[in-house]
Each structure stands twice: as C-alpha cells, then as structure tokens.
Short mmCIF file of C-alpha atoms and ligand atoms in Angstrom, two decimals:
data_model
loop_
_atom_site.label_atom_id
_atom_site.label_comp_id
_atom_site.label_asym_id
_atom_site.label_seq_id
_atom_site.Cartn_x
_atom_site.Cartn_y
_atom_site.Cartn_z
CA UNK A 1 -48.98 -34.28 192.33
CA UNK A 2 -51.43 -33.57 189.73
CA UNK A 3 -52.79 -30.25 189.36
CA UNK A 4 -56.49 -29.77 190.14
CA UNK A 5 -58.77 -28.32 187.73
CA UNK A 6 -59.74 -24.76 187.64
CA UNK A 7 -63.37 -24.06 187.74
CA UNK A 8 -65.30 -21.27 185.77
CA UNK A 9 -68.52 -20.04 188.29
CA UNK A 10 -71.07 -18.54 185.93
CA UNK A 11 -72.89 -16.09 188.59
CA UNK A 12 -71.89 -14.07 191.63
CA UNK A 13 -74.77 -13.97 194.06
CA UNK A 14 -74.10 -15.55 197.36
CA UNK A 15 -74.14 -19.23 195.42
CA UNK A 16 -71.74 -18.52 193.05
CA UNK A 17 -69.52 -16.85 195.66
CA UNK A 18 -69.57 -19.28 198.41
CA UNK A 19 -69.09 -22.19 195.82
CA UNK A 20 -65.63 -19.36 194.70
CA UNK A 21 -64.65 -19.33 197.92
CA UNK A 22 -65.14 -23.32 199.21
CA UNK A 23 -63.21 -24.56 196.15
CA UNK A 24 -60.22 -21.94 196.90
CA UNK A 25 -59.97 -23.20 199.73
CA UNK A 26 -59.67 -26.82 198.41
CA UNK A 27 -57.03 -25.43 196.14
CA UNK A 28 -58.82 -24.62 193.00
CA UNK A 29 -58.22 -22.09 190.30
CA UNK A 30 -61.67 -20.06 190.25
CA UNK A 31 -63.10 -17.63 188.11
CA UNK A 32 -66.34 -15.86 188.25
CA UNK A 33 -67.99 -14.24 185.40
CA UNK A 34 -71.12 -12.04 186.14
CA UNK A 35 -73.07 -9.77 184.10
CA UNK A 36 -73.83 -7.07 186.36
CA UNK A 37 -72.60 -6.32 189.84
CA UNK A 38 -71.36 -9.59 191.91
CA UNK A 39 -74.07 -10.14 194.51
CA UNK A 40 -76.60 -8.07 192.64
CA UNK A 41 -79.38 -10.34 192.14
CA UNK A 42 -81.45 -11.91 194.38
CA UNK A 43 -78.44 -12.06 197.14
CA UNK A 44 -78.46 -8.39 197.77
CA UNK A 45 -81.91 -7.44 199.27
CA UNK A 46 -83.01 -10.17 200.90
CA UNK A 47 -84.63 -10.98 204.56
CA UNK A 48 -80.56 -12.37 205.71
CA UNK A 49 -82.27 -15.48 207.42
CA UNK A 50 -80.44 -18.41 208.19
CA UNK A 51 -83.57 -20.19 207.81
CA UNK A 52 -82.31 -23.92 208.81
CA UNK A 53 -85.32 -24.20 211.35
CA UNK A 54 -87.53 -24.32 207.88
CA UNK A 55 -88.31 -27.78 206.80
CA UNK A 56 -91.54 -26.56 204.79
CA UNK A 57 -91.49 -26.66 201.11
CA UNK A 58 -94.20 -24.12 199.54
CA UNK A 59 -96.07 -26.92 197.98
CA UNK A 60 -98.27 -28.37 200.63
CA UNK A 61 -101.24 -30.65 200.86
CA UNK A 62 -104.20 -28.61 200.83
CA UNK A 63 -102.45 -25.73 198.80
CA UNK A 64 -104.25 -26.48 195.64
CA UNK A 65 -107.18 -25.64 197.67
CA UNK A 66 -105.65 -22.16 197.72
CA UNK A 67 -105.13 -21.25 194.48
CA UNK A 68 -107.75 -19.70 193.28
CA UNK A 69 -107.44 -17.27 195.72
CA UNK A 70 -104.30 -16.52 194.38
CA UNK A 71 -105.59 -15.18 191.10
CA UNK A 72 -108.23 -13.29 192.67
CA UNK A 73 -106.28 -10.92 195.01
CA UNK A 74 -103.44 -9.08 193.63
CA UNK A 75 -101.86 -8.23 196.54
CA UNK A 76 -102.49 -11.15 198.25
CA UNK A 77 -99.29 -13.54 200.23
CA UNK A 78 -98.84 -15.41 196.88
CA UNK A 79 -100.46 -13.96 193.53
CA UNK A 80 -99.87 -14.91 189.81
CA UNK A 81 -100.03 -11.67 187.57
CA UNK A 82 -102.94 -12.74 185.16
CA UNK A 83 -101.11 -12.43 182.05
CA UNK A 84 -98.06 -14.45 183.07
CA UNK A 85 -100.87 -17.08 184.10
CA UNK A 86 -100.13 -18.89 181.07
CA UNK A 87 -96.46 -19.48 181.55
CA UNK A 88 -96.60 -20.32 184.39
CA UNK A 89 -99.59 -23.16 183.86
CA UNK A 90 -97.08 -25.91 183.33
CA UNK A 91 -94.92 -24.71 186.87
CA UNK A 92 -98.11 -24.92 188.60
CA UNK A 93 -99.31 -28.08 187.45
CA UNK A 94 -95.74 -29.42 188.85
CA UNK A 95 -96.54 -27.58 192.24
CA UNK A 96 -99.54 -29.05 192.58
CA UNK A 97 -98.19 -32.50 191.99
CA UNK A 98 -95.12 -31.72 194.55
CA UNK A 99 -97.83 -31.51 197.19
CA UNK A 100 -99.49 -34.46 197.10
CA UNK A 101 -98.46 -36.01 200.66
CA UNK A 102 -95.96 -38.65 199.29
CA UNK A 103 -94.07 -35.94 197.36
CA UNK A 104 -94.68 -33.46 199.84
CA UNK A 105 -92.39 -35.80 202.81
CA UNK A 106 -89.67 -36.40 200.14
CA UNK A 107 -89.62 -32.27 199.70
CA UNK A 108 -89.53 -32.21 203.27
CA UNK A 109 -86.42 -35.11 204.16
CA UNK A 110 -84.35 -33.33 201.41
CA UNK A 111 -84.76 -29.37 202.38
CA UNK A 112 -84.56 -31.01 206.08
CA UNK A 113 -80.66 -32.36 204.92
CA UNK A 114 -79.31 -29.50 203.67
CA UNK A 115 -80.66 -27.10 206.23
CA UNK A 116 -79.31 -29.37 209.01
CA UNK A 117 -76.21 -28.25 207.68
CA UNK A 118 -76.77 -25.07 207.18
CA UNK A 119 -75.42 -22.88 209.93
CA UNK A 120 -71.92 -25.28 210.70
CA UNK A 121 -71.14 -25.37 206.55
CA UNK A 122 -71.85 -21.23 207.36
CA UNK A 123 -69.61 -21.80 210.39
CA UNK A 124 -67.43 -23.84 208.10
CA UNK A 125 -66.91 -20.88 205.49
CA UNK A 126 -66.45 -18.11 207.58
CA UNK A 127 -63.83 -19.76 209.76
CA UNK A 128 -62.00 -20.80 206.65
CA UNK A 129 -62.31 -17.25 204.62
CA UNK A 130 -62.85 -14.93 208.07
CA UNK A 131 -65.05 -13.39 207.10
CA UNK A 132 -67.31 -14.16 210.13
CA UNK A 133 -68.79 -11.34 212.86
CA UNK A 134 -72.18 -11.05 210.67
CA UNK A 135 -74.40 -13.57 212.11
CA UNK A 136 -77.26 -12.10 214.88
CA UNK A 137 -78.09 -15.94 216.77
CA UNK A 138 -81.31 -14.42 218.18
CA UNK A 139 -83.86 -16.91 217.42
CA UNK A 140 -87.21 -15.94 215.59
CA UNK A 141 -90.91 -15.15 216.39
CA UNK A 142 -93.45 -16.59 214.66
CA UNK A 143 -97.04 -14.23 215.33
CA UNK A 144 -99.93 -14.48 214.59
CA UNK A 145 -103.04 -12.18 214.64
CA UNK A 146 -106.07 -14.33 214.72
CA UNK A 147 -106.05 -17.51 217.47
CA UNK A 148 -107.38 -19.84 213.96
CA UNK A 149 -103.77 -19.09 212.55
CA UNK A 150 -102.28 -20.48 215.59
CA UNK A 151 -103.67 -23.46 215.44
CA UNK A 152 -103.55 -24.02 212.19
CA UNK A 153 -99.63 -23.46 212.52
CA UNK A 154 -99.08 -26.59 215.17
CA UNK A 155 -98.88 -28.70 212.05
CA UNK A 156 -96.12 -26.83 211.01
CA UNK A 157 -94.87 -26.54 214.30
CA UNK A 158 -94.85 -29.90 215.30
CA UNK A 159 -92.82 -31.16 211.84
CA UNK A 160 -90.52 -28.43 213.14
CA UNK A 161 -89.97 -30.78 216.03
CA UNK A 162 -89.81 -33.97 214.76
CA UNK A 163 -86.75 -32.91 213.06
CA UNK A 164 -85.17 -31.88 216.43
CA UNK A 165 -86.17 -28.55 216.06
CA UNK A 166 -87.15 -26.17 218.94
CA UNK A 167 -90.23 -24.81 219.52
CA UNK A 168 -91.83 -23.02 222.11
CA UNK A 169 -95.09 -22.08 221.54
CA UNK A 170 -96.02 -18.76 223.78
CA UNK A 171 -98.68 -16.52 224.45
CA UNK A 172 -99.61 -12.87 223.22
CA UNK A 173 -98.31 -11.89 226.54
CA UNK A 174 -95.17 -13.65 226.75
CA UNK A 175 -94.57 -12.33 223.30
CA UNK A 176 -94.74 -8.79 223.90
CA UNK A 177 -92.55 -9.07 227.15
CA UNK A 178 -89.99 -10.43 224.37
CA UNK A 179 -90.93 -7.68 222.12
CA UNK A 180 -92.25 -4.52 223.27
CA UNK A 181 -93.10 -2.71 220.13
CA UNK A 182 -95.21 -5.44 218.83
CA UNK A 183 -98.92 -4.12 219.73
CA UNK A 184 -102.17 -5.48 220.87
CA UNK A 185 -102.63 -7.18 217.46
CA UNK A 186 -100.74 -10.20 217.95
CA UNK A 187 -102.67 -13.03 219.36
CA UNK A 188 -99.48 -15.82 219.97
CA UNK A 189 -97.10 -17.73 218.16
CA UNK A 190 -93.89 -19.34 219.03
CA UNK A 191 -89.89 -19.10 219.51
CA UNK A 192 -87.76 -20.42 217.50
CA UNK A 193 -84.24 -20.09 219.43
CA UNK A 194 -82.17 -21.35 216.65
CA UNK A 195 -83.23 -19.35 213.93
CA UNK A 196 -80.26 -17.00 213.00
CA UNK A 197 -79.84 -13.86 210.59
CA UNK A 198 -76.91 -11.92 208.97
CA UNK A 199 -76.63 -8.21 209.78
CA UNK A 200 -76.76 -7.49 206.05
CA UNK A 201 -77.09 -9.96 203.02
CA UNK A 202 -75.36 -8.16 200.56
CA UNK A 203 -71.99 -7.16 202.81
CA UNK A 204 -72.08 -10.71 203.23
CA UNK A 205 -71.45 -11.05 199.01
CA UNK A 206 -68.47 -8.52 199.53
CA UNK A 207 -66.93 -10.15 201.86
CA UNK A 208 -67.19 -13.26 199.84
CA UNK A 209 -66.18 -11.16 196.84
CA UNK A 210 -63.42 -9.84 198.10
CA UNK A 211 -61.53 -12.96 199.75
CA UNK A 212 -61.91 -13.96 196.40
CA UNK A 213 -59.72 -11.57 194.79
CA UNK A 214 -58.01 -11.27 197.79
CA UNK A 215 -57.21 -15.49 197.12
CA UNK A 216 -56.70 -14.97 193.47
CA UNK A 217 -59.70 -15.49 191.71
CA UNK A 218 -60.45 -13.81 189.05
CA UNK A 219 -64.17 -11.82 188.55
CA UNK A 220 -64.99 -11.26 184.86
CA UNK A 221 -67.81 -8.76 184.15
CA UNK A 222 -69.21 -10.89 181.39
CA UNK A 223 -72.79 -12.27 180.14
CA UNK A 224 -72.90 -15.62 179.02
CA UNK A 225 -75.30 -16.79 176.64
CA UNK A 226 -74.52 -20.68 176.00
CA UNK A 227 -72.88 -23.57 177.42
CA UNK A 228 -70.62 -25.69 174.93
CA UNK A 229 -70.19 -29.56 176.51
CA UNK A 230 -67.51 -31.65 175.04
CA UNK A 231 -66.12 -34.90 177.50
CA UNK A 232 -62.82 -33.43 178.29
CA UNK A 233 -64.16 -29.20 178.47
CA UNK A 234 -66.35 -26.99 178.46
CA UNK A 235 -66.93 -23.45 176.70
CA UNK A 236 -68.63 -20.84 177.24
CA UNK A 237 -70.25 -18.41 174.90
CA UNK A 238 -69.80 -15.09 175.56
CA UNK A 239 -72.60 -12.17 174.49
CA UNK A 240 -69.96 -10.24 173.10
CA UNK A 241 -68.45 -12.80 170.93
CA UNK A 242 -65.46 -14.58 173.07
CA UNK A 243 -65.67 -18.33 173.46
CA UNK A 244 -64.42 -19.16 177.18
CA UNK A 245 -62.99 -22.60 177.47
CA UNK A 246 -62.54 -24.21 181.12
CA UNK A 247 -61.72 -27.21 182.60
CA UNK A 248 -64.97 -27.04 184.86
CA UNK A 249 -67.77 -25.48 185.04
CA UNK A 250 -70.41 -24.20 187.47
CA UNK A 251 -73.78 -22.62 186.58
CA UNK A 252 -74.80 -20.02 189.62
CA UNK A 253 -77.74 -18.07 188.17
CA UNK A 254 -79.80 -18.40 190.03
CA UNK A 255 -83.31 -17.16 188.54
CA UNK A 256 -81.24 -16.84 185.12
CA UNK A 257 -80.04 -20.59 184.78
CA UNK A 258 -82.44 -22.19 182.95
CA UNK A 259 -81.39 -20.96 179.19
CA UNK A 260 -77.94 -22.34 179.71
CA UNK A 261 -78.69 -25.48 181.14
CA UNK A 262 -81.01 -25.82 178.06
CA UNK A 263 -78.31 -25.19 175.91
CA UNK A 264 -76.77 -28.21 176.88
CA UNK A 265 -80.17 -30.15 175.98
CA UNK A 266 -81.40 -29.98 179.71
CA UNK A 267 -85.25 -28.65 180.33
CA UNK A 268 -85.43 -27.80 183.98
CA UNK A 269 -88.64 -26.26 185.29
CA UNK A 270 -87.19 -23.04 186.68
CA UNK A 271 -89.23 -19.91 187.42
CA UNK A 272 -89.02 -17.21 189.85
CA UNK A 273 -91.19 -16.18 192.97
CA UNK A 274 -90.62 -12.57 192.93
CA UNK A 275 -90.40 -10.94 196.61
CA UNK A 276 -90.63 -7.56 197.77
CA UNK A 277 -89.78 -5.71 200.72
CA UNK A 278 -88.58 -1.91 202.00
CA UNK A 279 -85.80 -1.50 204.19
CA UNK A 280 -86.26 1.33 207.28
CA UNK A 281 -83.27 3.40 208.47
CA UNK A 282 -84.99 4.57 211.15
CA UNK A 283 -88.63 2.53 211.92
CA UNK A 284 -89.71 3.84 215.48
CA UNK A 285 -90.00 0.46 216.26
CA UNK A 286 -86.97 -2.01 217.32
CA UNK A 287 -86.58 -5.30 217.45
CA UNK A 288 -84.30 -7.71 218.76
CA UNK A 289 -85.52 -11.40 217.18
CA UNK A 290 -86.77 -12.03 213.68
CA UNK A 291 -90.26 -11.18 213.31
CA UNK A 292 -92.36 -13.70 210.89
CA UNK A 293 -95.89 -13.23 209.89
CA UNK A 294 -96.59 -16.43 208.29
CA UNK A 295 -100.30 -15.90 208.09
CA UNK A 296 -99.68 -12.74 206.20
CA UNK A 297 -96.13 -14.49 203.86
CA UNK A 298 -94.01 -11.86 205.32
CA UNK A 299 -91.47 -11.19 208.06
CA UNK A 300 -89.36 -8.40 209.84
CA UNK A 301 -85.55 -8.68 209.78
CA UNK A 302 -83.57 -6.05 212.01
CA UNK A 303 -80.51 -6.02 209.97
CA UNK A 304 -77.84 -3.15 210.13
CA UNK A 305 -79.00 -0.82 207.89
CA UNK A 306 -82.64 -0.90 209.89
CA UNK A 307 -85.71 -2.93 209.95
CA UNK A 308 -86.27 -4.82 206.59
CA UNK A 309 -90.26 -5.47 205.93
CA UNK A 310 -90.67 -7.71 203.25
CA UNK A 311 -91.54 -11.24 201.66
CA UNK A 312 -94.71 -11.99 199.47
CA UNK A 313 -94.65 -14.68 196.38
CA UNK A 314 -95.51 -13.06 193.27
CA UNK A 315 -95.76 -15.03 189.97
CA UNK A 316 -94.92 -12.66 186.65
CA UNK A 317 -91.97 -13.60 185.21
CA UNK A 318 -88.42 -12.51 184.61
CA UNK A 319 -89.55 -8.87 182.61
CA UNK A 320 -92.58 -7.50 184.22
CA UNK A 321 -91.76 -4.19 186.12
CA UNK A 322 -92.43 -4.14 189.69
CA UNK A 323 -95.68 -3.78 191.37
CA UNK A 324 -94.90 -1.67 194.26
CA UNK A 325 -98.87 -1.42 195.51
CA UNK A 326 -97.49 -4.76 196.58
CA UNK A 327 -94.89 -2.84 199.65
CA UNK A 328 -97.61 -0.93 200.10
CA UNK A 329 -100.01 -3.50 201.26
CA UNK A 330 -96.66 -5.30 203.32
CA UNK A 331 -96.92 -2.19 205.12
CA UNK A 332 -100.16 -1.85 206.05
CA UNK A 333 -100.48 -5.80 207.30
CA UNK A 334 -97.10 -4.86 209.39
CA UNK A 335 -98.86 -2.27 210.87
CA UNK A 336 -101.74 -4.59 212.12
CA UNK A 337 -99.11 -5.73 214.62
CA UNK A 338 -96.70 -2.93 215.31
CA UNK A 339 -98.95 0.09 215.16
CA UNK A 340 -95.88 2.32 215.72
CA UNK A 341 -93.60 1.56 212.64
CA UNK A 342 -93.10 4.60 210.52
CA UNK A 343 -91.58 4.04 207.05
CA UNK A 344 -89.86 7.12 206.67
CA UNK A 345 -87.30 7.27 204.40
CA UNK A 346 -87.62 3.31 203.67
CA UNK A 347 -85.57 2.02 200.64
CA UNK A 348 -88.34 -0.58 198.03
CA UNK A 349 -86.76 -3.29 196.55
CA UNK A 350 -87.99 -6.35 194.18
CA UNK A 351 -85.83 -9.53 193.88
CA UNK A 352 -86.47 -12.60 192.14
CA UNK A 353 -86.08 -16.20 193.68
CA UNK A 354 -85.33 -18.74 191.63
CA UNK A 355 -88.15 -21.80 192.02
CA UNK A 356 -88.55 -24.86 191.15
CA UNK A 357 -91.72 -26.67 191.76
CA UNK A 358 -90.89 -29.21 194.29
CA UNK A 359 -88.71 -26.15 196.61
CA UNK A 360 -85.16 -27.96 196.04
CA UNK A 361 -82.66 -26.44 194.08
CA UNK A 362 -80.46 -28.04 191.32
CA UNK A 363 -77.49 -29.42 192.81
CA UNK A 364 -76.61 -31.71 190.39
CA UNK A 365 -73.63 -32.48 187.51
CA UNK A 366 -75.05 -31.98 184.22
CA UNK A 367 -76.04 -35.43 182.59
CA UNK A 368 -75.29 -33.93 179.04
CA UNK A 369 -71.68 -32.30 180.03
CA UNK A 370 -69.30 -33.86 182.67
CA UNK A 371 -67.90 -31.19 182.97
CA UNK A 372 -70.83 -28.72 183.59
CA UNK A 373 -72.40 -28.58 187.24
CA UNK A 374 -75.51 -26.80 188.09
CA UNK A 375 -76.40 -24.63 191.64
CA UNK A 376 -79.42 -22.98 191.18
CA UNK A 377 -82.93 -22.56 192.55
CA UNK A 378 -82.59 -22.12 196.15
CA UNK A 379 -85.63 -20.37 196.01
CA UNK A 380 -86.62 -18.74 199.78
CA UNK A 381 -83.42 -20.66 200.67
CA UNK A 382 -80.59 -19.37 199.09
CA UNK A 383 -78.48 -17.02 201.39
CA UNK A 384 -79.22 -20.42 204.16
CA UNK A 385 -77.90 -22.98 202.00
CA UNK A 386 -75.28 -21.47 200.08
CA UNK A 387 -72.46 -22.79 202.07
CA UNK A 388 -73.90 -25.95 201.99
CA UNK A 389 -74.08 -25.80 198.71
CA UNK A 390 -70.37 -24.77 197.97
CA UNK A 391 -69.25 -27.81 199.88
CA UNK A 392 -71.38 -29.95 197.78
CA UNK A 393 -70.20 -28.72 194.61
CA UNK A 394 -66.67 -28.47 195.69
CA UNK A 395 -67.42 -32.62 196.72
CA UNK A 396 -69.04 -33.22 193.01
CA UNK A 397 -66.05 -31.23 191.17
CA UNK A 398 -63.40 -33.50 193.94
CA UNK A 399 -65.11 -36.87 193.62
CA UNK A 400 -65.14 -37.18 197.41
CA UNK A 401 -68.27 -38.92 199.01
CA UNK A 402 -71.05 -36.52 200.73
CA UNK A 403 -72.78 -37.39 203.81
CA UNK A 404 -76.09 -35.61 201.99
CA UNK A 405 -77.52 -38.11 199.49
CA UNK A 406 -77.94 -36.00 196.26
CA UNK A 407 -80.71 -37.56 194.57
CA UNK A 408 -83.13 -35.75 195.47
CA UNK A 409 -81.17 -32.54 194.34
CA UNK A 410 -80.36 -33.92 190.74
CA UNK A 411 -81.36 -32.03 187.51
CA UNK A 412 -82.87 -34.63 186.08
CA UNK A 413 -85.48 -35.59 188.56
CA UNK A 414 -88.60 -33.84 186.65
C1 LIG B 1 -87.81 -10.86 199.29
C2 LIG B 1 -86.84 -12.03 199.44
C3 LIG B 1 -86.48 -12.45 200.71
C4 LIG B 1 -85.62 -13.54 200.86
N1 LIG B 1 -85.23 -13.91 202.12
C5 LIG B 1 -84.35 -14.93 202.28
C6 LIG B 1 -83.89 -15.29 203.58
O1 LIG B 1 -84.23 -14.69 204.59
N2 LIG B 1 -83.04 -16.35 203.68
C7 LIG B 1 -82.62 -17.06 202.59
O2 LIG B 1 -81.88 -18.03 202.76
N3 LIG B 1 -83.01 -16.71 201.34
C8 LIG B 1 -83.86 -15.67 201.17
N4 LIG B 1 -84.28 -15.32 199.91
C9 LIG B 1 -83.82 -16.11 198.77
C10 LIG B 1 -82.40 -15.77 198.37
O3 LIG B 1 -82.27 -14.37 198.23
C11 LIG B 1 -82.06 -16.46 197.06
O4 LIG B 1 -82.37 -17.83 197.11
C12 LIG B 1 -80.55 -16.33 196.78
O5 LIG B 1 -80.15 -14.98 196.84
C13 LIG B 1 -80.19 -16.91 195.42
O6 LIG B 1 -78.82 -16.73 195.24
P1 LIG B 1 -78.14 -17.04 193.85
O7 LIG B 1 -76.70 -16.77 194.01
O8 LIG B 1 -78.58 -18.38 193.38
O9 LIG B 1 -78.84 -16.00 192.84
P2 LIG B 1 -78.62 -14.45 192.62
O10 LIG B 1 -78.25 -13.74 193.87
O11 LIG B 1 -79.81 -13.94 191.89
O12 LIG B 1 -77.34 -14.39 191.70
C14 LIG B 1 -77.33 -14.85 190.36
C15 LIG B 1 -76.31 -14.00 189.63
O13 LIG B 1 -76.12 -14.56 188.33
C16 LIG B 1 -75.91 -13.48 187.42
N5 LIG B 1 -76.23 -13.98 186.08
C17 LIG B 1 -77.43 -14.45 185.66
N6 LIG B 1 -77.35 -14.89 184.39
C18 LIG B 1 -76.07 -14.69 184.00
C19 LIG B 1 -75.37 -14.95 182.80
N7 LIG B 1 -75.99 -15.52 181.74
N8 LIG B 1 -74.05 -14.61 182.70
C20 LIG B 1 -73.41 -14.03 183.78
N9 LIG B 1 -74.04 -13.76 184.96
C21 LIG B 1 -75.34 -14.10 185.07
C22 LIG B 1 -76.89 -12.42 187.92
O14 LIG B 1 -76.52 -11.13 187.44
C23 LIG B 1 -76.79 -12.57 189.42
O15 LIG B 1 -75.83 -11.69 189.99
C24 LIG B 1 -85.12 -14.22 199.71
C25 LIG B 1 -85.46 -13.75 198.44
C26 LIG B 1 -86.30 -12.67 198.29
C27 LIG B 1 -86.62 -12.19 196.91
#
C-alpha cells in the first residue's frame, strides 16, 4: 500500500483546522503551523452562524447605487475608511463588476453549493472527530424596523426559496410572541427554521485543535513568509530562517493569504471586510433564535458566553487600529429594537474577514505549484463552510471526484 502524503496546513482558524482534522481522518500526516494562537483570527469572535440559509453574495445589482453612501457615513452598515480608499479602488471596481446580474446568479449557484452542504459536512466532522454537542438548531429572525425594509427584503426572501429554503414571513406580532424582549420597534420580518448557530466559535477551534493533537498532528507556532513550488515539493520559508519542506501543502490564512500565494506568482484580489461586535455576559435581554438586522448589517447571536451584538463591513485594511465608535453605534441601532439590552460588562472585539470581490473563497490547487492548495476567503462564510471546505481539499489532495463543481472556486478565475 503506498503511503499517503503528509500535508503542511499554513493557518489554524477554523479552515485550517477542519481541513487538519478531515484529512486525519482520511489517514494523512498533518501539520499546522500558525503564527499566533490556533483559532485566533477571524475564527475566534465571530457571530457562530451556520449561515447555509444565505445564498446572497455582498455584491448585488443595485449596490453600486450605494456606494457613495458608503464613503459618506463612517459608521454606516458598510464604510471604506477614506484613506484606505485608494487600495481598495481596484477591489471595488471588481465588486462592482461581480454585481452585474449575470455575475451576480453565478455568485449566487456557487455560494448556494457549498452552503447546501454546509450543516451535513458539519454533521460529517463532528461525528467523525466528536466533537459535536455545540450546535443551537433554532432557526433565525430576520426584523426589520421600517415596513419599506420588508418589502424590499422579499427579493431576498424569495431567492431564499427558490433554493428550497424556508421562509416564513411573519408579522411584528407574531414576532414578539417568538421573542419577548424584542420591543415595539420591530415592524416584521421572517423565520428562517433552518438557520443554525454554535454555542461559541472559538471552543469550536479547540475542539478542532485538540483532536488534532489528540490524532497526532503536529501544531508549529511558526510565521511563514514564502511559498517555494517545485513539481515533486514544496517549501516553506520560515520568518525565522528555517526552510520547511512538505510533500503537500495547504494555505489557510485566511485574511493573510494573499502574500504567499503571490509568492508563487499568483495575484489574487484578497482584502478584508473588517467586522465588529461586543459580546454581553449578562444583556437583560434573552433570546432564544438568531436575531438579524439586515437593514442595519448586523445581528444578535445568543451564544454561551451571552448575547454577541455585532457585524458591520468596514473597508481599512490589514493595519489600521480599530474604530470602536463603530460598537458604539451597533449598540445604539440594537437598541432601536430591544430597548432593554444593557451592555454591562460587554467584551469589544474587531476581526477581519477575508474578501474577495465576487463573495467565494479560493478553493482551488495552485496553478504555479502542484503541490500547493489554497482555502481562503470565506469572507462572512467561514465558520459555515469550513467543513465543507476540508472535504474539498481533502478530495483535491486524494484525487477523488467532488459532487461540487469547483470552477467557480478556482484561484485563477479573476
Ligand atoms: C464580525 C464577524 C462576524 C462573523 N460571523 C460569521 C458567522 O456568523 N458565520 C460564519 O460562517 N462566518 C462568520 N464570519 C466570518 C468568519 O469568521 C471567517 O470567514 C472565518 O473565521 C475565516 O476563517 P479562516 O480560518 O479562513 O481565517 P482565520 O480565522 O483568520 O485564521 C487564519 C489564521 O492564519 C494565521 N496566519 C496568517 N498568516 C500566517 C502566516 N504567514 N504564517 C502562519 N500563520 C498565519 C492567522 O494567525 C490566523 O490564525 C464573521 C466574521 C466577522 C469578522
């Protein structure tokens, strides 16, 4: 029997882990190598949505319409930080091309595939690594405050259901009977009874990481600064001066990936939408179901450690400290509809997504390297499609067939 290959996983967020964790069970040699913490990026703070029921990408038809609202309020849904305006020029221009209506269906058919899959490849992992007991199957509300916003959402609503999707569009009334503590604000929305959440994103990396260990794999606290692509290996550059070589490898980095796939020649368009939220031990509000506020770009998660307030798409870059003004104003929309919450003691946090312009990640081999695979950019999707995602890598890395066409996932489609 010949040996499989081992696999080097450049990034421990919930990616990087779940792709660890799929190809152990396949019967792969893994190693992970992570600068900081594993599941200390983007994976640690965020909303814990199994957001399959979204088929939306961010770029829409009409969006451009939107933008220059955008620039003009800072603390707006979705802002760009006027001096990262520049960078960011060419990302836009993409965007805006992504949501012409041609483009815009494609987006739509290809985050529709993998977040069919979604919950049973979650299913899938936790049966195989047990580490299940996390997941909170209580369906979502999406509210609205002004009876415009409703209507203007049955577009949305209705591509929900053309994709099988259920959708139950309610009444202010029938809302609050659902949820109490959300006040005379809300004017209606709609259930979504398969949306699911985790009880905490970042226990859900532990877990990962320690089955892991647990397995054999090996976690190496290292930063790596360049990718080295022969036909038969790969290397990787270490910060510190070690050259790695493996037999595969796998770049997880989610908002960090794009400086080592261009060091193996490959220009991807990646850029982050940085999100904020706070997290509330103790809200004096309570909530069974995930809350959205679409109208507003943020929603309320009732995780374990208390109710996490967050979302927002902010545009500045990898190095720009946090604008926190930004929580502020999250707060004071939430408010609009649950007059009660109190943000005592509340916890701020900033992570960054990793975007690209048309909302699919990179789920691709690398055309320069053979050896070299890419998983990044799962943008407002990550935590959902990361077991998806390990499958599909683990398929690449195996040769086997996938039932999801990858095209439309493949690094060079820009
Ligand atoms: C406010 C907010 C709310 C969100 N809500 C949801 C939600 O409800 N549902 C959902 O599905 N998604 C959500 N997301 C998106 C989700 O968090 C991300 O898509 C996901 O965490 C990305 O995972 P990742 O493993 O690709 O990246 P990360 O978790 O960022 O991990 C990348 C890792 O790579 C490491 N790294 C980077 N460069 C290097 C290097 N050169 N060498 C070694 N290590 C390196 C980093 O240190 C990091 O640990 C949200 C995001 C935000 C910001």
């Amino acid at each position: 029997m010949t040996e499989l290959p081992s696999v080097h996983i450049v990034g421990a967020g919930i990616v990087g882990l779940a792709i660890a964790a799929t190809l152990q069970t396949r019967g792969h040699q893994v190693t992970l190598i992570e600068r900081n913490e594993p599941g200390s990026g983007a994976s640690l703070g965020n909303a814990s949505g199994i957001a399959w029921t979204d088929v939306a990408p961010l770029a829409s038809p009409g969006v451009w319409r939107k933008a220059p609202g955008w620039l003009l309020d800072p603390l707006g849904p979705l802002s760009v930080r006027p001096s990262y305006a520049p960078s960011i020029l060419p990302w836009m221009l993409r965007f805006l091309s992504a949501s012409r209506p041609s483009a815009f269906k494609r987006s739509v058919s290809a985050i529709a595939a993998l977040n069919a899959d979604a919950l049973p490849a979650w299913e899938r992992l936790w049966r195989d690594t047990g580490t299940g007991g996390r997941l909170r199957a209580e369906g979502c509300l999406d509210v609205f405050d002004k009876p415009a916003e409703i209507a203007r959402a049955r577009a949305g609503w209705q591509l929900q259901r053309d994709h099988g999707i259920e959708v139950k569009e309610l009444d202010a009334r029938a809302i609050r009977e659902m949820e109490p503590d959300l006040g005379p604000g809300v004017a209606g929305g709609a259930f979504l009874p398969g949306w699911a959440h985790l009880d905490d994103p970042h226990a859900m990396c532990l877990d990962l990481e320690r089955v892991v260990r647990e397995r054999g794999g090996q976690i190496l606290r290292g930063d790596v600064v360049s990718v080295i692509g022969t036909d038969g290996e790969a290397r990787l550059q270490m910060r510190d001066g070690p050259v790695i070589q493996a037999d595969k490898v796998v770049i997880a980095c989610g908002a960090w990936s794009r400086p080592l796939a261009a060091s193996l020649g490959e220009d991807v368009p990646l850029d982050t939408e940085r999100g904020y939220n706070i997290t509330v031990p103790e809200p004096g509000v309570s909530f069974r179901r995930f809350i959205m506020l679409a109208g507003y770009g943020f929603v309320m998660s009732p995780i374990a450690r208390g109710l996490r307030i967050g979302g927002m798409v902010e545009f500045a870059g990898l190095k720009a400290p946090p604008n926190w003004a930004r929580v502020d104003a999250l707060v004071s929309r939430a408010r609009r509809i649950a007059p009660s919450l109190s943000v005592e003691g509340g916890e701020r946090w900033m992570g960054f997504r990793p975007s690209l312009p048309d909302s699919l990640p990179v789920i691709s081999r690398s055309r320069r390297a053979p050896q070299v695979y890419y998983a990044f950019g799962h943008a407002h999707h990550g935590l959902t499609q990361a077991a998806t995602t390990g499958e599909l890598v683990a398929g690449m890395i195996s040769g086997n067939r996938r039932e999801i066409d990858l095209v439309p996932y493949a690094v060079d489609r820009f």
